[in-house]
Tab-separated table of N, CA and C in Angstrom:
chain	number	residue	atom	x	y	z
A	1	UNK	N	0.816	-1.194	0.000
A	1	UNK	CA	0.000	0.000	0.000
A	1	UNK	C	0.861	1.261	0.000
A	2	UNK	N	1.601	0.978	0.689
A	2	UNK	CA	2.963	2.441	0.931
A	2	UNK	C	3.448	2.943	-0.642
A	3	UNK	N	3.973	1.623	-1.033
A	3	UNK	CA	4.508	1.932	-2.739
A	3	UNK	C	3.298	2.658	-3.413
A	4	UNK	N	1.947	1.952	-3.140
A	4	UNK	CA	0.691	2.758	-4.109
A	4	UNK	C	0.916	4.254	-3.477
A	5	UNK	N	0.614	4.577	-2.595
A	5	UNK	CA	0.932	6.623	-1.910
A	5	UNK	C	1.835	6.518	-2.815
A	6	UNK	N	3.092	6.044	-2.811
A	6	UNK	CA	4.023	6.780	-3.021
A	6	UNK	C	4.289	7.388	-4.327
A	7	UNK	N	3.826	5.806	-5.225
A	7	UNK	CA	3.641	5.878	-6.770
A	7	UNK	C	2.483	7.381	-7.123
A	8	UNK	N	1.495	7.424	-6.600
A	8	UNK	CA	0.530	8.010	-7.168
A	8	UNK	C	0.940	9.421	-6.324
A	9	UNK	N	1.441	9.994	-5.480
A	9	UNK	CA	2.251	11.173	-5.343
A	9	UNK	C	2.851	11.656	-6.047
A	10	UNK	N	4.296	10.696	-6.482
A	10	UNK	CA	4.627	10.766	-7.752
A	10	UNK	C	4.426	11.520	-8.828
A	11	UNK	N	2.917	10.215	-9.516
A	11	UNK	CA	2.455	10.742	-10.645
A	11	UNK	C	2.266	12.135	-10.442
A	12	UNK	N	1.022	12.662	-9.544
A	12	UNK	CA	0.746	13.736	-9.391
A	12	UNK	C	1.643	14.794	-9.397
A	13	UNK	N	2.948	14.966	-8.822
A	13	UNK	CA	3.719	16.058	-8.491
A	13	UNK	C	4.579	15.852	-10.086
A	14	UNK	N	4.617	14.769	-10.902
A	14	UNK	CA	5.259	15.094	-12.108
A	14	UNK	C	4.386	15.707	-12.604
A	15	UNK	N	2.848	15.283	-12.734
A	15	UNK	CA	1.911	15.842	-14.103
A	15	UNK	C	1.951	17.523	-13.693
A	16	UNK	N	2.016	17.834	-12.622
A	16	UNK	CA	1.958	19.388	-12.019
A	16	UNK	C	3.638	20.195	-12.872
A	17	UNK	N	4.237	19.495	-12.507
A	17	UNK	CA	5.905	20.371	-13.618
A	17	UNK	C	5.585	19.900	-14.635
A	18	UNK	N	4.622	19.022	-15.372
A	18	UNK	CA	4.685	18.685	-17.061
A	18	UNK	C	3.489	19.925	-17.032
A	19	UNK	N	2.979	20.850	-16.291
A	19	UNK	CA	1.712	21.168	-16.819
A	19	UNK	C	2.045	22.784	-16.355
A	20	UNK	N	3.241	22.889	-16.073
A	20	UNK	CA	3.385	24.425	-15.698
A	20	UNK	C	4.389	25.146	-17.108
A	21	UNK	N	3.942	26.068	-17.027
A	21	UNK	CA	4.470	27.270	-17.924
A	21	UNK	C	5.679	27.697	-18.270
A	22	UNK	N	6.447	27.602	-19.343
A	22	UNK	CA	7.654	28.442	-19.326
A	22	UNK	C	7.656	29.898	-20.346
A	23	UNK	N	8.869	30.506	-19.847
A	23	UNK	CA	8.986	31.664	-20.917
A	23	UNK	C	10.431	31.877	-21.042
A	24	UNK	N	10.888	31.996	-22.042
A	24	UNK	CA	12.680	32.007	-22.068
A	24	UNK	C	12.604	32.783	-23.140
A	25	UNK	N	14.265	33.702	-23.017
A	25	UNK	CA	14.533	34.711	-23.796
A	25	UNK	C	16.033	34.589	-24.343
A	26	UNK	N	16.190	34.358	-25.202
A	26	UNK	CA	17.789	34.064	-25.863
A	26	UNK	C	18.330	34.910	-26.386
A	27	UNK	N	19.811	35.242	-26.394
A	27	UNK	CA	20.620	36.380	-26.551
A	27	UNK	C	21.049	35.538	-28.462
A	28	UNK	N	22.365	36.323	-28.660
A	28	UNK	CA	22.594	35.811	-30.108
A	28	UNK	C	22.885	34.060	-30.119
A	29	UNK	N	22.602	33.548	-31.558
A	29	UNK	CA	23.102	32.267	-31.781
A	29	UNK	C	24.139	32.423	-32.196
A	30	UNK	N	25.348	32.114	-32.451
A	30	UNK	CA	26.217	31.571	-33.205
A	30	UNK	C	26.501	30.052	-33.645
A	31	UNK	N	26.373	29.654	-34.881
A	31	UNK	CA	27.192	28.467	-35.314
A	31	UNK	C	27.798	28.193	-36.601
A	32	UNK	N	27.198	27.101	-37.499
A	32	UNK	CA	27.926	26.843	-38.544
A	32	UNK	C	26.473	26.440	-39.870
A	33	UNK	N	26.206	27.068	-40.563
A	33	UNK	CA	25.538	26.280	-41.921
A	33	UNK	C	26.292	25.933	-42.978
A	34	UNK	N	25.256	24.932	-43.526
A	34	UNK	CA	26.337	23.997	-45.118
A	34	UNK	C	25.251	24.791	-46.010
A	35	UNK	N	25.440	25.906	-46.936
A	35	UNK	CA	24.989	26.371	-48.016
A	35	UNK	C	24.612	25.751	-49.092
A	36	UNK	N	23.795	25.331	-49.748
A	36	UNK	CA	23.406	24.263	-50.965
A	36	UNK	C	23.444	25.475	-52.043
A	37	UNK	N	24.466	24.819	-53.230
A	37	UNK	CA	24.156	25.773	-54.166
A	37	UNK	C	22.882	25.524	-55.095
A	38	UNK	N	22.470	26.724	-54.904
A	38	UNK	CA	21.065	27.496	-55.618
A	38	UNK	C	20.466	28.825	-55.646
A	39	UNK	N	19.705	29.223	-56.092
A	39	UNK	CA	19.513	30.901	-55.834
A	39	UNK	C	20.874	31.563	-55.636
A	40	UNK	N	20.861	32.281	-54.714
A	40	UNK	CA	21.818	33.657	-54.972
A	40	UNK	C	23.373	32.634	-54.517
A	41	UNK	N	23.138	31.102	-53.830
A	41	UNK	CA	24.170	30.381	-53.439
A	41	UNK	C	25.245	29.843	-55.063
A	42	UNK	N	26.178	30.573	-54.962
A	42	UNK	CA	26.923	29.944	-56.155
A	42	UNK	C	26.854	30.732	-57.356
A	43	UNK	N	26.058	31.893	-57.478
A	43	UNK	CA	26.259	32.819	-58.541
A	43	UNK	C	27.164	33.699	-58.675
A	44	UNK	N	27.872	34.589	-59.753
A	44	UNK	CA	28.696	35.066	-60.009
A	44	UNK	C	28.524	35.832	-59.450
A	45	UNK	N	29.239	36.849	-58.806
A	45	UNK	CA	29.268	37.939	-57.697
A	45	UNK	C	28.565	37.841	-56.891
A	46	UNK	N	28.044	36.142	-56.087
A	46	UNK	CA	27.734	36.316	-54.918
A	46	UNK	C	28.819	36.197	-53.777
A	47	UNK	N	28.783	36.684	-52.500
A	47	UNK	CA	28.905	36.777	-51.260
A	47	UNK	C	28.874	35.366	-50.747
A	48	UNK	N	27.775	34.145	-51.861
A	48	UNK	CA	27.635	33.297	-50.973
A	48	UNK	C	28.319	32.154	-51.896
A	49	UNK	N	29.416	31.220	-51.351
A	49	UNK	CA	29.706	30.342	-51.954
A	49	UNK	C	29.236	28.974	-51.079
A	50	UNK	N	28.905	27.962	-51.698
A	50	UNK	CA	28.400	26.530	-51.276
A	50	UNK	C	29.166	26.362	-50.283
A	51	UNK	N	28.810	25.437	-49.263
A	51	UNK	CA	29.497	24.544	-48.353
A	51	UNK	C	29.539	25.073	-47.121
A	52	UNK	N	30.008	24.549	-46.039
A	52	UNK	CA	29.909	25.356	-44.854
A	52	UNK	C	30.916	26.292	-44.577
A	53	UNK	N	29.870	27.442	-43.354
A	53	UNK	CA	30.579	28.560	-43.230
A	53	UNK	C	30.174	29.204	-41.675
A	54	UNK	N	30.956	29.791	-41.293
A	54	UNK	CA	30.260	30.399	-39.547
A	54	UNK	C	28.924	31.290	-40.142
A	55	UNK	N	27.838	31.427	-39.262
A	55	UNK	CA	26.784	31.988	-39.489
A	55	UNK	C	26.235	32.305	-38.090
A	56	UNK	N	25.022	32.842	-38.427
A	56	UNK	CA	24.096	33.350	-36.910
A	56	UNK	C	23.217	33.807	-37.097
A	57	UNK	N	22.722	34.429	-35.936
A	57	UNK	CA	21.501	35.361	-36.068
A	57	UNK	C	22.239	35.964	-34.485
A	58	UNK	N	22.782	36.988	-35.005
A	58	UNK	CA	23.543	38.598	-33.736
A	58	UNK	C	22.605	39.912	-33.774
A	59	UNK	N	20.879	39.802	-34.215
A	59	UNK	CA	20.128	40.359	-33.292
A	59	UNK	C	20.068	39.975	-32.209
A	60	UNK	N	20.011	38.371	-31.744
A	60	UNK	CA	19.933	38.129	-30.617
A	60	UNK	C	18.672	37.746	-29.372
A	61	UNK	N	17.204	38.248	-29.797
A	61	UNK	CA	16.134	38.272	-29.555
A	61	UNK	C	15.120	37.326	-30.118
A	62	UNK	N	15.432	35.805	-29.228
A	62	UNK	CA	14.325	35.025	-29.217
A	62	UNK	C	13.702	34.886	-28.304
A	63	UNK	N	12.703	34.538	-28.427
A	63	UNK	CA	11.755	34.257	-27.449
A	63	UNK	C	10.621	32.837	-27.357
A	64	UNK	N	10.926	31.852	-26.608
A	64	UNK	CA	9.842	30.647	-26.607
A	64	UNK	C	9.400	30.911	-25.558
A	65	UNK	N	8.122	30.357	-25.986
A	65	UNK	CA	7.125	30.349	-24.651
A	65	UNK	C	6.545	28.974	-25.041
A	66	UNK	N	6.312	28.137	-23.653
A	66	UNK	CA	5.314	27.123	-23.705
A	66	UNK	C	3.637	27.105	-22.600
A	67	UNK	N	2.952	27.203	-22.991
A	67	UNK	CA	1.769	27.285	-21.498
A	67	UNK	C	1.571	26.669	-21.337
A	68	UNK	N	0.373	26.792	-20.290
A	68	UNK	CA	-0.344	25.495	-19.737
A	68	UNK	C	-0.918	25.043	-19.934
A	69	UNK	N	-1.313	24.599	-21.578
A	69	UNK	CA	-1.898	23.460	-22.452
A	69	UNK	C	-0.885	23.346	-23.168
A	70	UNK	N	0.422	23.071	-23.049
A	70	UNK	CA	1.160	23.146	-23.744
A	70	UNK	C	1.177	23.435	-25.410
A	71	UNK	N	0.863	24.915	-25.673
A	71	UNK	CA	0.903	25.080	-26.703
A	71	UNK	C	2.044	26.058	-26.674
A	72	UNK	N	2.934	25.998	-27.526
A	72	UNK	CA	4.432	26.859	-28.027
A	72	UNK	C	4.250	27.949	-29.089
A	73	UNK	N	4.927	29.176	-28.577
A	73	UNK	CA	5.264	30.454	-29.342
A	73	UNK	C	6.376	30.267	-29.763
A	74	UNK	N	6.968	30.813	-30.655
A	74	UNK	CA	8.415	31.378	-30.814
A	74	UNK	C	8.559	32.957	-31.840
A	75	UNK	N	9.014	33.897	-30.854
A	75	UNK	CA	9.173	34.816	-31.529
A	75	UNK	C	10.124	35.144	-31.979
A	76	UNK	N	10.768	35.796	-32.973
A	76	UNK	CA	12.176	36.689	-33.035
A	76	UNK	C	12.336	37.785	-33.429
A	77	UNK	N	13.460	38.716	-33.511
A	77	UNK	CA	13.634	40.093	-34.121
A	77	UNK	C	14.196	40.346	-35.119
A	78	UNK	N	13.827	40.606	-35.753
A	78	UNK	CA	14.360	40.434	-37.632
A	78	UNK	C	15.483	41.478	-37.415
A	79	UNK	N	16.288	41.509	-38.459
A	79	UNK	CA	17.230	42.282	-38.247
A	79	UNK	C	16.866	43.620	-38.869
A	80	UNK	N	15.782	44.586	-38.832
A	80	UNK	CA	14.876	45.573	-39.080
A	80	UNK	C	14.857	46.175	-37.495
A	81	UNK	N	14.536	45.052	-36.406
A	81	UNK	CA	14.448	45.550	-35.070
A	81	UNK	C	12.952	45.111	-35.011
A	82	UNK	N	12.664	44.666	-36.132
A	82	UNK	CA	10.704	43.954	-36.173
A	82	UNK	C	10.448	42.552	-35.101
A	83	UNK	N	9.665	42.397	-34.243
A	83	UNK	CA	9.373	41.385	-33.860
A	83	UNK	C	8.400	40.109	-35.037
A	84	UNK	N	8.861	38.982	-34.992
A	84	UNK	CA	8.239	38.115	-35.684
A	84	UNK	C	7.581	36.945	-35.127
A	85	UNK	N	6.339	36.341	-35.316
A	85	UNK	CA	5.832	35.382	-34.415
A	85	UNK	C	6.171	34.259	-35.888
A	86	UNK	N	5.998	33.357	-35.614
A	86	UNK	CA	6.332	32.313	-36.453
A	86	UNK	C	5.075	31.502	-36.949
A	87	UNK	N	3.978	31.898	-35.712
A	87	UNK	CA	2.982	31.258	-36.908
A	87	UNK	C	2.528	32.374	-37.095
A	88	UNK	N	2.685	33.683	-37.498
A	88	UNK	CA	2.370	34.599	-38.647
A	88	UNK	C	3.439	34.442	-40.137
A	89	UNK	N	4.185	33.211	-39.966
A	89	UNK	CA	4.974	32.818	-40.754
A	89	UNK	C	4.340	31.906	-41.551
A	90	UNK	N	3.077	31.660	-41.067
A	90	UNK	CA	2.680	29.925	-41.867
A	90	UNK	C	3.737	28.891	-40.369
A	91	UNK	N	4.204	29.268	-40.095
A	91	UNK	CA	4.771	28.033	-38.886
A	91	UNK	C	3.467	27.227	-38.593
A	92	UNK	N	4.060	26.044	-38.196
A	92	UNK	CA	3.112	25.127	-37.060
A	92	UNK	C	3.729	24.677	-36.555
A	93	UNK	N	3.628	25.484	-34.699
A	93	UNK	CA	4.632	25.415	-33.948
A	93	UNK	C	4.083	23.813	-33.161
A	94	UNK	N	4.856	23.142	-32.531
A	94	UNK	CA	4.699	22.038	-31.896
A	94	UNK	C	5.664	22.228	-30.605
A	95	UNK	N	4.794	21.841	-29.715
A	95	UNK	CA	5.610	21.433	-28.461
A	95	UNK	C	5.894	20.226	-27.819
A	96	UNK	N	7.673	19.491	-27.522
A	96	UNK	CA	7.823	18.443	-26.835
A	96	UNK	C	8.737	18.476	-25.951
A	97	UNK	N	7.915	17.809	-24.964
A	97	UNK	CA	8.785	18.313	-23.154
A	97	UNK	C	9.406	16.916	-23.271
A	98	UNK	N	10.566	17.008	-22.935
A	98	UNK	CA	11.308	15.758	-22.640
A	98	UNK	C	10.966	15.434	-21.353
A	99	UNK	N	11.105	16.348	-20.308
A	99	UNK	CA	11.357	16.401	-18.955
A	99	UNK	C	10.524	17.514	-18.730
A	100	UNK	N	10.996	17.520	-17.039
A	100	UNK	CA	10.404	18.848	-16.529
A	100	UNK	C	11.532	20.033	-17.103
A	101	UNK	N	12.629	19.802	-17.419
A	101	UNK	CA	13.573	20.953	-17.281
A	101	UNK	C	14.383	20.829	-18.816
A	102	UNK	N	13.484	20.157	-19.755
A	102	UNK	CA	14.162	20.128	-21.319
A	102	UNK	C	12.957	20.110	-22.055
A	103	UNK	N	12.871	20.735	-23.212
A	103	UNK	CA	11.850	21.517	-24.248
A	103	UNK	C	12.341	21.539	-25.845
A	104	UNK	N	11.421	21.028	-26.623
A	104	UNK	CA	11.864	21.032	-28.112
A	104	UNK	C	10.447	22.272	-28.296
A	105	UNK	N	10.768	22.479	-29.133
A	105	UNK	CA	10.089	23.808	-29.889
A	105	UNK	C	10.356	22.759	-31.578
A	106	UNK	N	8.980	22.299	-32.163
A	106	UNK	CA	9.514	21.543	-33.577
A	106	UNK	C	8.346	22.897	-34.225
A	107	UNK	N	9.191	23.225	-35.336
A	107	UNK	CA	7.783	24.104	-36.466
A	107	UNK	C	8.391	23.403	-37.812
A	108	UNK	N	7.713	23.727	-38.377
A	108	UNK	CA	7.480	23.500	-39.657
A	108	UNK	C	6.634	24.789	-40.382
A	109	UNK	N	6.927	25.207	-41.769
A	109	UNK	CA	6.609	26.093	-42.250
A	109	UNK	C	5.997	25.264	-43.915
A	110	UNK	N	5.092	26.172	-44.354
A	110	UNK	CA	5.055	25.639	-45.843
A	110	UNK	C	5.854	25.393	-46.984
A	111	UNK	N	6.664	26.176	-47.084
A	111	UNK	CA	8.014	26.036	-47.775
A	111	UNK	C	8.902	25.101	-47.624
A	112	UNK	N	8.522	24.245	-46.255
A	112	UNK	CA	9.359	23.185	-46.376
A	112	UNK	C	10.519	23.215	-45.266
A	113	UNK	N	10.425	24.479	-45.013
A	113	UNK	CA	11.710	24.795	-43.584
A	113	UNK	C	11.889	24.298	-42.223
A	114	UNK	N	11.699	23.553	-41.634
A	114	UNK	CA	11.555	22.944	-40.201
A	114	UNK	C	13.235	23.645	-39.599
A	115	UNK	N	12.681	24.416	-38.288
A	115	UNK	CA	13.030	24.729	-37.221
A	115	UNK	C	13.423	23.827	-35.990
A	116	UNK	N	14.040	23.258	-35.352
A	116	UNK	CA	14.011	22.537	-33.803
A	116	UNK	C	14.500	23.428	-33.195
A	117	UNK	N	14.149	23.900	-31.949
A	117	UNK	CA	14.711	24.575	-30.701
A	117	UNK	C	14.762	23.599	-29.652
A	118	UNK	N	15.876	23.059	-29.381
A	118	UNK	CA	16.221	22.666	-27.912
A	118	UNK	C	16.558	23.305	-26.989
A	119	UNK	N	15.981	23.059	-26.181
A	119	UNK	CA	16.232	24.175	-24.214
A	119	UNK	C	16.406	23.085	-23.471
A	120	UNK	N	17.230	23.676	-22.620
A	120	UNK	CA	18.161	22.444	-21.468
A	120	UNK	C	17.831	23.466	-20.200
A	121	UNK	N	17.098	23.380	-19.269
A	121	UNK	CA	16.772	24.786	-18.197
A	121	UNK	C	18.532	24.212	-17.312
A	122	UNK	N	18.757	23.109	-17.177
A	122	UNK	CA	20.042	22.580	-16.558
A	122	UNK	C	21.254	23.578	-16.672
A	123	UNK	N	21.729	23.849	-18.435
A	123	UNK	CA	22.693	24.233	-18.848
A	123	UNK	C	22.043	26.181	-19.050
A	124	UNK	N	20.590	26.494	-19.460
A	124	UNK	CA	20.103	27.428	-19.229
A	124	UNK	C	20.850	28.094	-20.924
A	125	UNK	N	20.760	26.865	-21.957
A	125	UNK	CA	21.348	26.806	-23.574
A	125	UNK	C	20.116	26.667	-24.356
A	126	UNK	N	19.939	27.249	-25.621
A	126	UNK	CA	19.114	26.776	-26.456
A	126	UNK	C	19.986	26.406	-28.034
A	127	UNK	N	19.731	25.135	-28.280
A	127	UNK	CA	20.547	24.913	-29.984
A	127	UNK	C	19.300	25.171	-30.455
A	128	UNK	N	19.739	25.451	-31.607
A	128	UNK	CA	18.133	25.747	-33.041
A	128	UNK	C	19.568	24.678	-34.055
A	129	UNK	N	18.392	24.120	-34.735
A	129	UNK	CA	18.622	23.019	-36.172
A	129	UNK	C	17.458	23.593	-36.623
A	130	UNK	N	18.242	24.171	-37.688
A	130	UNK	CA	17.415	24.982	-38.875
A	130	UNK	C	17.658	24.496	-40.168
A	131	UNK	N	16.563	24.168	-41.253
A	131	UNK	CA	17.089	23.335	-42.231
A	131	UNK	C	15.861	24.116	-43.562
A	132	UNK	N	16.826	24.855	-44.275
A	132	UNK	CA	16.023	25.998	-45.288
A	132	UNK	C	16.469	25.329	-46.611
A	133	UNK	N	15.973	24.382	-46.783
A	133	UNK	CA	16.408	23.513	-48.224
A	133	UNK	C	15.324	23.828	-48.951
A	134	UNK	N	14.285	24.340	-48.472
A	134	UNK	CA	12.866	25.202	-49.150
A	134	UNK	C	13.076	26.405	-49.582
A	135	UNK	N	14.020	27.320	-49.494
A	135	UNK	CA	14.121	28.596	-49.223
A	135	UNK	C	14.559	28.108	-50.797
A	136	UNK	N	14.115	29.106	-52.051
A	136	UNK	CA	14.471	29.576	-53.252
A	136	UNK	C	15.931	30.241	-53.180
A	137	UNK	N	16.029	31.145	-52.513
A	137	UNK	CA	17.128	32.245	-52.564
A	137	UNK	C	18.737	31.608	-51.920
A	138	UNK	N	18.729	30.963	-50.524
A	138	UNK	CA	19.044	30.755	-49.397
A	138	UNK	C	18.925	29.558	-49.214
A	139	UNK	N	19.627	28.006	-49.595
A	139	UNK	CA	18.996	26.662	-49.506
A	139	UNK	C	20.254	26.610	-48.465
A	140	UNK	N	19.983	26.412	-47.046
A	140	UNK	CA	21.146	26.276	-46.037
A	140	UNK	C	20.295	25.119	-45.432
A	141	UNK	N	21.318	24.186	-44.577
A	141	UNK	CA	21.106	23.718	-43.249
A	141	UNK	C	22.041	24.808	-42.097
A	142	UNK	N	21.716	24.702	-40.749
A	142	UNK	CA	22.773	25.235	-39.749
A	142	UNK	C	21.752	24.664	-38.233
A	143	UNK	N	23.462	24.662	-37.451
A	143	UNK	CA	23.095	24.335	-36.421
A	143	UNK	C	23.572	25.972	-35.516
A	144	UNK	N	22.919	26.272	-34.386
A	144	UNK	CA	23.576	27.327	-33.424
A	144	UNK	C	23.080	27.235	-32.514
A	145	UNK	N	23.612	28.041	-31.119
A	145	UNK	CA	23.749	27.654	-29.955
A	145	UNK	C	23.733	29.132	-29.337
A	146	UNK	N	22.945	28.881	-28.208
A	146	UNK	CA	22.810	29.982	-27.456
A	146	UNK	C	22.738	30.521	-26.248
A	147	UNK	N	22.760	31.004	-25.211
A	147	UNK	CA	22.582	31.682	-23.599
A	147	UNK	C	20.965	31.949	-24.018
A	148	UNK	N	20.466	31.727	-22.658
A	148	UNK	CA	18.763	32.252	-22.881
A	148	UNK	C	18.547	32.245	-21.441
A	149	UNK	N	17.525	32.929	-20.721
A	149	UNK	CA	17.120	33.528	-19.132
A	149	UNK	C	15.528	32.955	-19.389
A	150	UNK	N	15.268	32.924	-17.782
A	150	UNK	CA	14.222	32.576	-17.966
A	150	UNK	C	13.228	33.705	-17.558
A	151	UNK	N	12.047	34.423	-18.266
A	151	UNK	CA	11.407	35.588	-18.501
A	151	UNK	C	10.275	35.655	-16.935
């Protein structure tokens, strides 16, 4: 009988941290994308030649949120200084909690672009795997890595 309390305490005090709220705010990414030549990738007087290269996003201003139906935001700041929500992107944001204290952020866009945001509240890091093989102009994969607070 002791193990049943104990088990069903348990349950209860996990489903309560699977069912509470986060909000996190991330400073710049830095990492690395592999450029696919196409569009402006590989043309004569481009800037952009194929293959991998250091990259980012040094606005610096993301923002995930998950609530308490677990449904996921992700915003960012274009490099204009514009805030962007992602499903005003066509996104369809998805949320998956590993844990109480780790978070995927999966979207997908029409074009074909899928986003992952991983959050580690442990390390208090977010990686994004960004994969723009949809993008006409811009056919990149990249991975980057980031500092983020919790809001």
């Amino acid at each position: 009988m002791r193990l049943f309390v104990y088990f069903a305490i348990s349950l209860l005090a996990s489903s309560q941290l699977w069912a509470n709220a986060i909000a996190i705010s991330c400073g710049e990414l830095k990492g690395y994308s592999y450029y696919f030549e196409g569009g402006y990738v590989g043309k004569e007087n481009s800037p952009f030649a194929p293959g991998f290269r250091e990259d980012g996003y040094s606005t610096g201003d993301t923002t995930l949120v998950v609530d308490d139906k677990n449904n996921g935001t992700v915003t960012w700041k274009d490099s204009s200084g514009k805030f962007i929500d992602a499903s005003s992107m066509g996104g369809n944001v998805n949320v998956i909690r590993a844990d109480e204290s780790s978070f995927n952020w999966h979207i997908t866009y029409p074009d074909g672009t899928i986003e992952v945001y991983s959050f580690s509240a442990i390390s208090m890091k977010v990686l994004l795997y960004i994969n723009h093989i949809g993008n006409k102009l811009f056919p990149k994969n990249g991975l980057f890595e980031g500092s983020c607070s919790l809001l």
